[in-house]
Structure formats: structure tokens, C-alpha cells
Short mmCIF file of C-alpha atoms and ligand atoms in Angstrom, two decimals:
data_model
loop_
_atom_site.label_atom_id
_atom_site.label_comp_id
_atom_site.label_asym_id
_atom_site.label_seq_id
_atom_site.Cartn_x
_atom_site.Cartn_y
_atom_site.Cartn_z
CA UNK A 6 126.23 102.41 84.99
CA UNK A 7 125.79 105.23 82.38
CA UNK A 8 123.71 108.07 82.98
CA UNK A 9 120.18 107.05 83.34
CA UNK A 10 117.62 108.67 81.27
CA UNK A 11 115.38 109.52 84.16
CA UNK A 12 117.87 112.37 85.41
CA UNK A 13 116.87 115.44 83.93
CA UNK A 14 119.05 118.51 83.46
CA UNK A 15 118.20 121.30 85.81
CA UNK A 16 119.48 124.87 85.08
CA UNK A 17 122.28 126.79 86.48
CA UNK A 18 120.49 129.34 88.90
CA UNK A 19 121.98 132.72 90.24
CA UNK A 20 122.05 133.10 93.86
CA UNK A 21 123.38 136.59 95.32
CA UNK A 22 125.68 136.85 92.57
CA UNK A 23 127.08 133.20 92.91
CA UNK A 24 126.19 130.50 90.19
CA UNK A 25 125.09 127.59 91.77
CA UNK A 26 124.50 124.09 89.99
CA UNK A 27 121.82 122.39 91.15
CA UNK A 28 121.63 118.71 90.77
CA UNK A 29 118.49 116.72 89.87
CA UNK A 30 117.30 113.71 91.48
CA UNK A 31 118.11 110.29 90.17
CA UNK A 32 115.87 107.49 90.27
CA UNK A 33 116.95 104.12 88.43
CA UNK A 34 117.05 100.51 89.44
CA UNK A 35 120.62 100.91 90.48
CA UNK A 36 120.84 104.62 92.17
CA UNK A 37 118.65 106.58 94.06
CA UNK A 38 119.75 110.00 94.76
CA UNK A 39 117.48 113.13 96.00
CA UNK A 40 117.91 116.45 94.35
CA UNK A 41 120.47 119.04 95.37
CA UNK A 42 119.55 122.68 95.54
CA UNK A 43 122.24 125.35 96.37
CA UNK A 44 124.53 122.50 97.55
CA UNK A 45 121.80 121.14 100.14
CA UNK A 46 120.55 117.62 99.73
CA UNK A 47 116.89 117.33 99.73
CA UNK A 48 114.07 114.51 99.91
CA UNK A 49 113.24 112.59 96.97
CA UNK A 50 110.24 114.44 95.00
CA UNK A 51 108.04 111.82 94.42
CA UNK A 52 105.52 113.96 92.77
CA UNK A 53 107.93 114.74 90.09
CA UNK A 54 108.52 111.04 89.61
CA UNK A 55 105.11 110.51 88.69
CA UNK A 56 105.35 113.14 86.10
CA UNK A 57 108.61 111.76 84.72
CA UNK A 58 107.57 108.17 84.70
CA UNK A 59 104.20 109.08 83.38
CA UNK A 60 102.36 107.04 86.30
CA UNK A 61 99.41 107.84 88.15
CA UNK A 62 98.87 109.05 91.85
CA UNK A 63 96.83 106.84 93.95
CA UNK A 64 94.28 109.16 95.05
CA UNK A 65 91.27 109.51 97.33
CA UNK A 66 88.83 107.98 94.35
CA UNK A 67 91.11 105.24 93.92
CA UNK A 68 91.17 104.26 97.80
CA UNK A 69 87.48 104.48 97.79
CA UNK A 70 86.95 102.19 94.73
CA UNK A 71 89.51 99.81 96.52
CA UNK A 72 87.42 99.72 99.56
CA UNK A 73 84.24 99.29 97.84
CA UNK A 74 85.54 96.48 95.49
CA UNK A 75 87.45 94.66 98.41
CA UNK A 76 85.41 95.44 101.44
CA UNK A 77 88.62 96.24 103.12
CA UNK A 78 89.91 99.41 104.62
CA UNK A 79 93.04 100.26 102.95
CA UNK A 80 96.34 99.30 104.48
CA UNK A 81 98.21 102.03 106.32
CA UNK A 82 100.73 102.20 103.36
CA UNK A 83 97.88 103.19 100.95
CA UNK A 84 96.07 105.80 103.65
CA UNK A 85 99.43 107.29 104.23
CA UNK A 86 100.83 107.47 100.76
CA UNK A 87 103.74 105.09 100.90
CA UNK A 88 102.37 103.03 98.10
CA UNK A 89 101.55 106.35 96.30
CA UNK A 90 101.51 105.54 92.30
CA UNK A 91 100.20 103.09 90.24
CA UNK A 92 99.73 101.87 86.47
CA UNK A 93 96.31 100.55 85.41
CA UNK A 94 95.38 99.21 89.32
CA UNK A 95 91.84 100.17 87.96
CA UNK A 96 91.96 97.14 85.66
CA UNK A 97 92.89 94.85 88.31
CA UNK A 98 90.22 95.99 90.82
CA UNK A 99 87.59 95.85 87.69
CA UNK A 100 88.63 92.36 87.24
CA UNK A 101 88.33 91.48 90.78
CA UNK A 102 84.90 92.97 90.92
CA UNK A 103 83.88 90.62 88.06
CA UNK A 104 85.31 87.46 89.74
CA UNK A 105 88.19 87.42 87.30
CA UNK A 106 91.49 86.13 88.28
CA UNK A 107 94.92 87.85 88.75
CA UNK A 108 98.13 87.34 90.59
CA UNK A 109 100.81 89.26 92.49
CA UNK A 110 104.42 89.31 91.25
CA UNK A 111 107.33 90.78 93.07
CA UNK A 112 110.90 90.31 93.51
CA UNK A 113 114.34 90.88 95.18
CA UNK A 114 117.96 91.16 94.60
CA UNK A 115 119.43 88.77 97.06
CA UNK A 116 122.26 89.91 99.03
CA UNK A 117 124.51 88.74 101.94
CA UNK A 118 122.91 88.93 105.33
CA UNK A 119 119.65 89.93 106.34
CA UNK A 120 117.37 92.57 104.93
CA UNK A 121 116.60 95.63 106.49
CA UNK A 122 113.18 97.20 107.50
CA UNK A 123 113.12 99.08 104.28
CA UNK A 124 113.33 95.87 102.40
CA UNK A 125 110.35 94.67 104.10
CA UNK A 126 107.74 97.28 102.67
CA UNK A 127 106.77 95.57 99.36
CA UNK A 128 106.54 92.14 101.10
CA UNK A 129 104.61 93.28 104.08
CA UNK A 130 102.24 94.87 101.52
CA UNK A 131 102.21 92.07 99.38
CA UNK A 132 101.03 89.62 102.38
CA UNK A 133 98.23 92.21 103.07
CA UNK A 134 97.02 92.18 99.27
CA UNK A 135 97.09 88.37 99.36
CA UNK A 136 95.20 88.26 102.09
CA UNK A 137 92.69 90.58 100.81
CA UNK A 138 92.29 89.34 97.30
CA UNK A 139 93.24 85.55 98.01
CA UNK A 140 95.41 85.20 94.91
CA UNK A 141 98.70 83.44 94.21
CA UNK A 142 101.95 85.40 94.59
CA UNK A 143 105.15 84.82 92.75
CA UNK A 144 108.39 85.88 93.85
CA UNK A 145 111.54 86.38 92.01
CA UNK A 146 114.82 86.27 93.43
CA UNK A 147 117.48 87.71 90.93
CA UNK A 148 120.57 85.98 91.78
CA UNK A 149 121.61 86.31 88.43
CA UNK A 150 121.02 90.03 88.30
CA UNK A 151 123.37 90.28 91.29
CA UNK A 152 126.00 88.22 89.80
CA UNK A 153 125.82 90.17 86.68
CA UNK A 154 126.24 93.55 88.54
CA UNK A 155 128.76 92.64 91.19
CA UNK A 156 131.86 91.53 89.59
CA UNK A 157 133.27 90.37 93.06
CA UNK A 158 130.41 87.76 93.66
CA UNK A 159 130.56 83.99 92.61
CA UNK A 160 127.61 82.62 90.85
CA UNK A 161 127.37 79.91 93.75
CA UNK A 162 127.43 82.73 96.37
CA UNK A 163 124.36 84.64 94.82
CA UNK A 164 122.36 81.49 94.64
CA UNK A 165 122.94 80.69 98.17
CA UNK A 166 121.86 84.30 98.99
CA UNK A 167 118.70 83.52 97.24
CA UNK A 168 118.11 80.43 99.27
CA UNK A 169 118.96 82.24 102.37
CA UNK A 170 116.30 85.11 101.35
CA UNK A 171 113.59 82.53 100.92
CA UNK A 172 113.60 82.06 104.75
CA UNK A 173 113.37 85.65 105.29
CA UNK A 174 110.45 86.05 103.07
CA UNK A 175 108.93 83.09 104.48
CA UNK A 176 109.10 84.48 107.80
CA UNK A 177 106.98 87.61 106.89
CA UNK A 178 104.00 84.91 106.98
CA UNK A 179 103.38 83.51 103.61
CA UNK A 180 102.36 80.21 102.90
CA UNK A 181 103.65 77.76 100.26
CA UNK A 182 100.13 76.92 99.13
CA UNK A 183 99.62 80.30 97.80
CA UNK A 184 103.26 81.51 97.15
CA UNK A 185 106.04 80.32 94.69
CA UNK A 186 109.56 81.76 95.57
CA UNK A 187 112.19 81.20 92.66
CA UNK A 188 115.70 81.78 92.11
CA UNK A 189 116.27 82.59 88.54
CA UNK A 190 119.55 80.44 88.37
CA UNK A 191 117.55 77.49 89.58
CA UNK A 192 114.19 77.80 87.89
CA UNK A 193 115.37 79.22 84.27
CA UNK A 194 114.33 76.57 81.94
CA UNK A 195 110.93 75.16 80.18
CA UNK A 196 108.23 77.69 79.98
CA UNK A 197 110.00 80.59 81.72
CA UNK A 198 112.97 80.47 79.55
CA UNK A 199 110.52 80.23 76.42
CA UNK A 200 109.14 83.52 77.60
CA UNK A 201 112.35 85.00 78.21
CA UNK A 202 113.31 84.29 74.71
CA UNK A 203 110.20 85.75 73.39
CA UNK A 204 110.41 88.75 75.43
CA UNK A 205 114.06 89.31 74.19
CA UNK A 206 113.17 89.14 70.56
CA UNK A 207 110.64 92.11 71.08
CA UNK A 208 113.33 94.28 72.71
CA UNK A 209 115.99 96.02 70.50
CA UNK A 210 119.27 97.31 72.01
CA UNK A 211 118.04 100.85 71.14
CA UNK A 212 115.08 100.36 73.31
CA UNK A 213 117.16 98.66 76.32
CA UNK A 214 119.58 101.44 76.04
CA UNK A 215 116.99 104.15 76.36
CA UNK A 216 115.31 102.54 79.49
CA UNK A 217 118.64 101.74 81.13
CA UNK A 218 121.40 103.82 79.64
CA UNK A 219 123.63 100.93 78.85
CA UNK A 220 127.11 101.84 77.51
CA UNK A 221 129.18 99.94 74.82
CA UNK A 222 131.43 98.49 77.56
CA UNK A 223 128.69 97.25 79.73
CA UNK A 224 128.55 93.32 79.17
CA UNK A 225 125.75 91.86 77.05
CA UNK A 226 124.47 89.91 80.39
CA UNK A 227 123.21 93.11 81.94
CA UNK A 228 121.63 94.17 78.50
CA UNK A 229 119.71 90.66 78.17
CA UNK A 230 118.68 90.73 81.93
CA UNK A 231 115.48 92.92 81.57
CA UNK A 232 113.77 89.91 79.63
CA UNK A 233 114.37 87.80 82.86
CA UNK A 234 112.74 90.34 85.11
CA UNK A 235 109.79 90.70 82.62
CA UNK A 236 108.95 87.09 82.22
CA UNK A 237 107.37 86.46 85.41
CA UNK A 238 104.69 89.16 84.77
CA UNK A 239 103.21 86.90 82.07
CA UNK A 240 101.12 84.00 83.64
CA UNK A 241 102.38 81.66 80.96
CA UNK A 242 105.80 81.65 82.60
CA UNK A 243 104.24 79.40 85.52
CA UNK A 244 102.23 76.52 84.03
CA UNK A 245 102.24 74.63 87.32
CA UNK A 246 99.69 77.37 88.59
CA UNK A 247 98.07 78.69 85.61
CA UNK A 248 97.92 75.79 82.98
CA UNK A 249 97.93 76.99 79.72
CA UNK A 250 96.24 80.02 80.29
CA UNK A 251 97.91 83.33 78.81
CA UNK A 252 95.09 85.56 79.65
CA UNK A 253 95.79 86.21 83.82
CA UNK A 254 97.12 89.51 84.42
CA UNK A 255 99.39 90.38 87.40
CA UNK A 256 99.79 93.36 89.84
CA UNK A 257 103.37 94.14 90.82
CA UNK A 258 103.93 95.91 93.86
CA UNK A 259 107.51 97.30 93.74
CA UNK A 260 109.73 100.25 94.63
CA UNK A 261 109.34 102.90 92.18
CA UNK A 262 112.97 102.39 91.11
CA UNK A 263 111.93 99.28 89.44
CA UNK A 264 109.31 100.95 86.97
CA UNK A 265 111.77 101.03 84.03
CA UNK A 266 111.72 97.38 83.82
CA UNK A 267 108.06 97.15 83.84
CA UNK A 268 107.43 100.11 81.56
CA UNK A 269 109.43 97.77 78.69
CA UNK A 270 107.38 94.61 79.93
CA UNK A 271 104.20 96.44 79.34
CA UNK A 272 105.49 97.62 75.91
CA UNK A 273 106.20 93.68 74.92
CA UNK A 274 102.68 92.52 76.17
CA UNK A 275 100.79 93.64 73.15
CA UNK A 276 103.46 92.00 70.18
CA UNK A 277 103.25 89.04 72.36
CA UNK A 278 99.30 88.96 73.01
CA UNK A 279 99.85 88.76 76.59
CA UNK A 280 98.11 90.75 79.22
CA UNK A 281 100.03 94.17 80.53
CA UNK A 282 100.91 94.05 84.24
CA UNK A 283 99.56 96.56 86.32
CA UNK A 284 101.81 98.29 89.05
CA UNK A 285 101.62 99.80 92.34
CA UNK A 286 104.67 101.70 93.35
CA UNK A 287 106.17 102.29 96.70
CA UNK A 288 108.66 105.07 98.18
CA UNK A 289 111.71 104.24 99.98
CA UNK A 290 112.34 104.11 103.70
CA UNK A 291 114.68 106.86 104.66
CA UNK A 292 118.20 106.29 106.17
CA UNK A 293 118.42 106.86 110.04
CA UNK A 294 120.51 109.95 109.07
CA UNK A 295 117.62 111.64 107.64
CA UNK A 296 114.80 111.94 104.90
CA UNK A 297 117.28 112.85 101.89
CA UNK A 298 118.73 109.48 101.62
CA UNK A 299 117.29 106.17 101.55
CA UNK A 300 118.13 103.10 104.18
CA UNK A 301 121.02 101.25 102.45
CA UNK A 302 122.49 97.85 103.26
CA UNK A 303 125.98 98.93 102.56
CA UNK A 304 125.95 101.64 105.32
CA UNK A 305 125.35 99.66 108.68
CA UNK A 306 124.65 102.80 110.75
CA UNK A 307 121.91 103.87 108.13
CA UNK A 308 119.72 100.70 108.43
CA UNK A 309 117.79 98.59 110.94
CA UNK A 310 118.43 94.91 110.06
CA UNK A 311 116.00 92.00 110.54
CA UNK A 312 118.75 90.34 112.71
CA UNK A 313 119.35 93.22 114.89
CA UNK A 314 119.05 92.58 118.69
CA UNK A 315 116.73 94.89 120.68
CA UNK A 316 119.60 96.53 122.12
CA UNK A 317 121.16 97.14 118.90
CA UNK A 318 117.92 98.67 117.60
CA UNK A 319 117.87 101.03 120.68
CA UNK A 320 121.29 102.02 120.26
CA UNK A 321 120.95 102.70 116.40
CA UNK A 322 117.82 104.77 117.06
CA UNK A 323 119.38 106.70 120.04
CA UNK A 324 122.64 107.55 118.23
CA UNK A 325 121.64 107.83 114.60
CA UNK A 326 118.19 108.46 114.12
CA UNK A 327 117.84 112.16 112.94
CA UNK A 328 115.70 114.75 114.95
CA UNK A 329 116.59 117.89 113.56
CA UNK A 330 114.84 119.15 116.45
CA UNK A 331 115.44 122.08 118.91
CA UNK A 332 118.54 122.20 121.16
CA UNK A 333 117.26 123.25 124.48
CA UNK A 334 114.12 123.03 126.49
CA UNK A 335 113.38 126.60 126.05
CA UNK A 336 113.83 126.35 122.46
CA UNK A 337 111.50 123.24 122.37
CA UNK A 338 108.75 125.03 124.26
CA UNK A 339 109.10 128.21 122.14
CA UNK A 340 109.20 126.68 118.66
CA UNK A 341 108.27 122.80 119.01
CA UNK A 342 109.76 120.25 116.78
CA UNK A 343 109.25 119.22 113.15
CA UNK A 344 107.75 115.39 112.57
CA UNK A 345 108.44 116.09 108.76
CA UNK A 346 112.22 115.77 109.41
CA UNK A 347 112.22 113.45 112.36
CA UNK A 348 113.15 110.08 111.47
CA UNK A 349 111.78 108.23 114.43
CA UNK A 350 108.28 109.93 113.85
CA UNK A 351 108.81 108.97 110.12
CA UNK A 352 109.53 105.37 110.98
CA UNK A 353 106.37 105.28 113.24
CA UNK A 354 104.28 106.37 110.23
CA UNK A 355 105.24 103.19 108.46
CA UNK A 356 104.86 100.81 111.19
CA UNK A 357 101.89 101.95 113.56
CA UNK A 358 98.45 101.04 112.14
CA UNK A 359 96.88 103.75 114.54
CA UNK A 360 96.01 106.88 112.64
CA UNK A 361 94.88 108.61 115.94
CA UNK A 362 98.31 107.72 117.50
CA UNK A 363 100.13 109.11 114.56
CA UNK A 364 97.96 112.18 114.04
CA UNK A 365 98.31 113.10 117.76
CA UNK A 366 101.98 112.54 117.92
CA UNK A 367 102.58 114.87 115.07
CA UNK A 368 100.39 117.60 116.78
CA UNK A 369 101.89 117.40 120.08
CA UNK A 370 105.38 117.21 118.59
CA UNK A 371 104.95 120.41 116.58
CA UNK A 372 103.70 122.10 119.78
CA UNK A 373 106.84 121.26 121.80
CA UNK A 374 104.93 118.85 124.09
CA UNK A 375 106.81 115.86 123.25
CA UNK A 376 110.74 115.69 123.32
CA UNK A 377 112.52 113.93 120.72
CA UNK A 378 113.71 111.64 123.23
CA UNK A 379 110.14 110.40 123.78
CA UNK A 380 109.64 110.03 119.97
CA UNK A 381 112.77 108.02 119.86
CA UNK A 382 111.38 105.73 122.70
CA UNK A 383 108.19 104.82 120.94
CA UNK A 384 110.01 104.21 117.76
CA UNK A 385 112.36 101.93 119.61
CA UNK A 386 109.66 99.99 121.13
CA UNK A 387 107.54 99.60 117.81
CA UNK A 388 110.68 98.44 115.77
CA UNK A 389 111.87 96.11 118.33
CA UNK A 390 108.39 94.55 118.51
CA UNK A 391 108.47 94.15 114.48
CA UNK A 392 111.80 92.90 114.40
CA UNK A 393 111.35 90.53 117.29
CA UNK A 394 108.05 89.02 115.90
CA UNK A 395 109.85 88.45 112.63
CA UNK A 396 112.83 86.67 114.28
CA UNK A 397 110.25 84.46 116.31
CA UNK A 398 108.52 83.38 112.84
CA UNK A 399 111.99 82.85 111.11
CA UNK A 400 113.22 80.46 113.94
CA UNK A 401 110.37 78.38 113.09
CA UNK A 402 110.96 77.93 109.32
CA UNK A 403 112.68 74.59 108.26
CA UNK A 404 114.43 73.66 105.03
CA UNK A 405 111.72 71.69 104.21
CA UNK A 406 109.56 74.87 104.40
CA UNK A 407 112.19 76.53 102.15
CA UNK A 408 111.91 73.67 99.56
CA UNK A 409 108.34 73.63 99.31
CA UNK A 410 108.17 77.37 98.56
CA UNK A 411 110.89 76.86 95.77
CA UNK A 412 109.06 73.84 94.50
CA UNK A 413 107.34 74.83 91.19
CA UNK A 414 105.10 71.57 91.67
CA UNK A 415 104.09 72.34 95.12
CA UNK A 416 100.28 71.73 95.12
CA UNK A 417 98.70 75.05 94.94
CA UNK A 418 95.20 75.42 95.19
CA UNK A 419 94.91 77.83 92.24
CA UNK A 420 95.08 74.83 89.76
CA UNK A 421 91.38 75.72 89.16
CA UNK A 422 92.34 78.78 87.34
CA UNK A 423 94.13 77.01 84.83
CA UNK A 424 90.73 75.22 83.60
CA UNK A 425 88.56 78.34 83.34
N1 LIG B 18 115.63 93.92 90.33
C1 LIG B 18 114.71 93.75 91.75
C2 LIG B 18 115.93 94.09 92.74
O1 LIG B 18 117.20 94.44 92.59
C3 LIG B 18 114.33 92.31 92.06
C4 LIG B 18 113.10 92.08 91.43
C5 LIG B 18 112.78 91.14 90.41
C6 LIG B 18 111.61 92.84 91.58
N2 LIG B 18 111.52 91.17 89.99
C7 LIG B 18 110.78 92.22 90.62
C8 LIG B 18 111.39 93.76 92.41
C9 LIG B 18 109.59 92.50 90.66
C10 LIG B 18 110.03 94.24 92.26
C11 LIG B 18 109.14 93.66 91.52
O2 LIG B 18 115.59 94.39 93.91
#
């Protein structure tokens, strides 16, 4: 990939007579790197991304409105700022209040092997949103994108990864009556392809290059791909669910790195006379090694995978989860520990719903009343349960279930929407 436009240049600063070149953070669909200051890697600055990308913070007022409109207390991902940013979430809440329909759209680039706990976040969140709003969810599996970006993979392989991914997504608890999961390679055609074409005619090479930083040696498959990720954001891509309606918008929960795709999607909505999608952006789950990098499938010791056994989870947390804490009991009692950098504590904030427990853990940890070993122990328990429950559900998913999710014509009771 070429330099993406989201990385900004930072000036060289003088430090005790030494010139140190800081490195800006970089967040693109292909690369997520925190900033580097004085040679030290720092955590991703999400406030800065809001400014750079021009999105809005999900603030208290928005959460209050959410509660008022849905009658539900916000999910812990919202309460704790894990899904922290949005584009026009208010439009979706207004519609819901007025009894007007919308749908959810998310996706995943399928890869070999199981997902890790970080990959679960948007799906766990979608499941909760679907339960709260009772709306259809469409899930795009970008086996085509994987094929285009990984020159060592065969098309047949990435398609198979997509089918395997359906099992995993199903195991989060979705139902085929409400959820359509499709592989781009499998589903392309008909209304989907017509929308891809309409979109592609609205995006010039210059627009795509300034969003994604393509260079002249990038093959044309990459350059065309954004039209394919954009198409499911428009309801006319799914006539089996929405009939011939073109006026039902979607809400897209996604990692903030996917925002460039949907900025472009929002730009083409107007000329096509489609509804602009709304977005809700999530942060990345940190790697076991610390808050400065995100969990990555390609580094086994950085991640907890959804097929890890209880023992593997225990060993990974004990061995790799960064604590950054005091090195002796005396130091612990005197200075306490820092939950902001302690990975076990950080993970607990994603997976424990009880606000009181989370608050108490932080306070006691800072005071030195809890050891990092005890924090790890609690984290191990919680993740063993999260992963174990998932594995139980996954065992129960059959081939027939997978086919139902992937069947565009599976009876989905939202057909009533098509008639309004
Ligand atoms: N490009 C995304 C990935 O590689 C997959 C994706 C497709 C997606 N459509 C989406 C993610 C919509 C979020 C929302 O993971």
C-alpha cells in the first residue's frame, strides 16, 4: 500500500539538543499503528482520529437520547467509550422513534483459522443492537478483498474461509430469520452487482486514490473494490429483504479503520438518490503485549483465539499479558499499580458488564490492594467463560444452519418492510 492520506506529518522536535523525529499514528483499512514520540510507542489517540476523520464523539447527550428512544440502558461498549464515534447516529434514532425502518450492516475479511476476541467486538455489539431495535442485519464477507490483497491465497481458499466464518458469526447467537450473511464471491450478481456498477460510475480514480492512497502499480482489482464494500450500505442490494424500496438507510457498526470506505459510500449516496448510511465506530482491542498495539491474528502470542482451550487462555494471559506494575510487594504497597496500562484490567472493561466491579477493581489496583496476579486471575476466568460459551454454541451450528444464513431467499419476516 502507498502512504495513506490519514497519516499526518509531524514536525521534528528538539529534545535535549537531540533532534527526534516523531512518527504520526496511522489508521487505514490495512494498517493500524499508534504514534511514536521520542522513540516511544504510544497508544492510538482516538480523539485525534475523530478530528482527522471528521466524525462525532458519542457523548453523554447521545447516550441519554439512545436510552430515551430505545428504553434500554446503553451497552457497556457505549458506556465505556469502546464504540466511541459516529456519523449521523441521530438520524437512525429519529427514524426509530418515528417507527421508520432501518437495518444493520457489518462485515469481515475472512481469514484462515478462528477469529480472535478482538474480532468479536463488532459482532457482539451488532447482536445487542439487533436485539434492541429488532432490525435485519446483513453481513458482508469480503473473500474477494482478501484474495485481492493476499497474493499467496487462491480464490477457492478465501471463499472457503468465508464459509467457515459464517459458522463463527452464527455462534455469536444470530438467527437466520433476521440475519443474511453473504460471501461476495458467492452472492455477487443481480441487484448487488447492479448497485456495485452504479457506485463504481460515481467514483473516479482520483477520488479513490485520495481516500486509499493507491499507486500506479496497484492492480485494478484493489481500485474497484470499494464499490463492492459500499453496495450493501444501500437497501436495494437486498431485494429479497427490502423489495423494491430504495429509501431504507442502514447503520454500520465497524472498526474506525473502515471509515474511509464509508466516507466514500456516503458521498455517492446523493447522486444515486440513495440514503446515506450512518456509522458507529469502535476502538481496537489491544494486544496482550500492551495498549500500544492492537491484537493481531498474525502474531499468535498477541491474541486469544476463539478456539483456544481454557489452558491456552490461562497460559497466554499469565505469560504475555502486560501488567507494567511494580516489581516488589514493597513497591506495590507504596506506589500501587496502573490499570490504564494493565492489559488484564483493560480486557475486563470489554467483557465484564458490572460497572461497580470495574470501578472497584481500578480503585483497589491503584491503591496497591490487588496484585497483578489477582487481576490476571479474574481476566482468565472471564475470558475462559466468554470463549467457552462461544465454543459450546459453535458446536451446535450445523451445515444446514450455515446454508440458511447464506441463503438470500431464506424467509425473513421483514418482508413487510418491502410493502410500506
Ligand atoms: N473490509 C472489512 C475487513 O477487512 C470487511 C467489511 C466489509 C466490513 N464490509 C464491512 C467491516 C462493513 C465493517 C463494516 O474486515
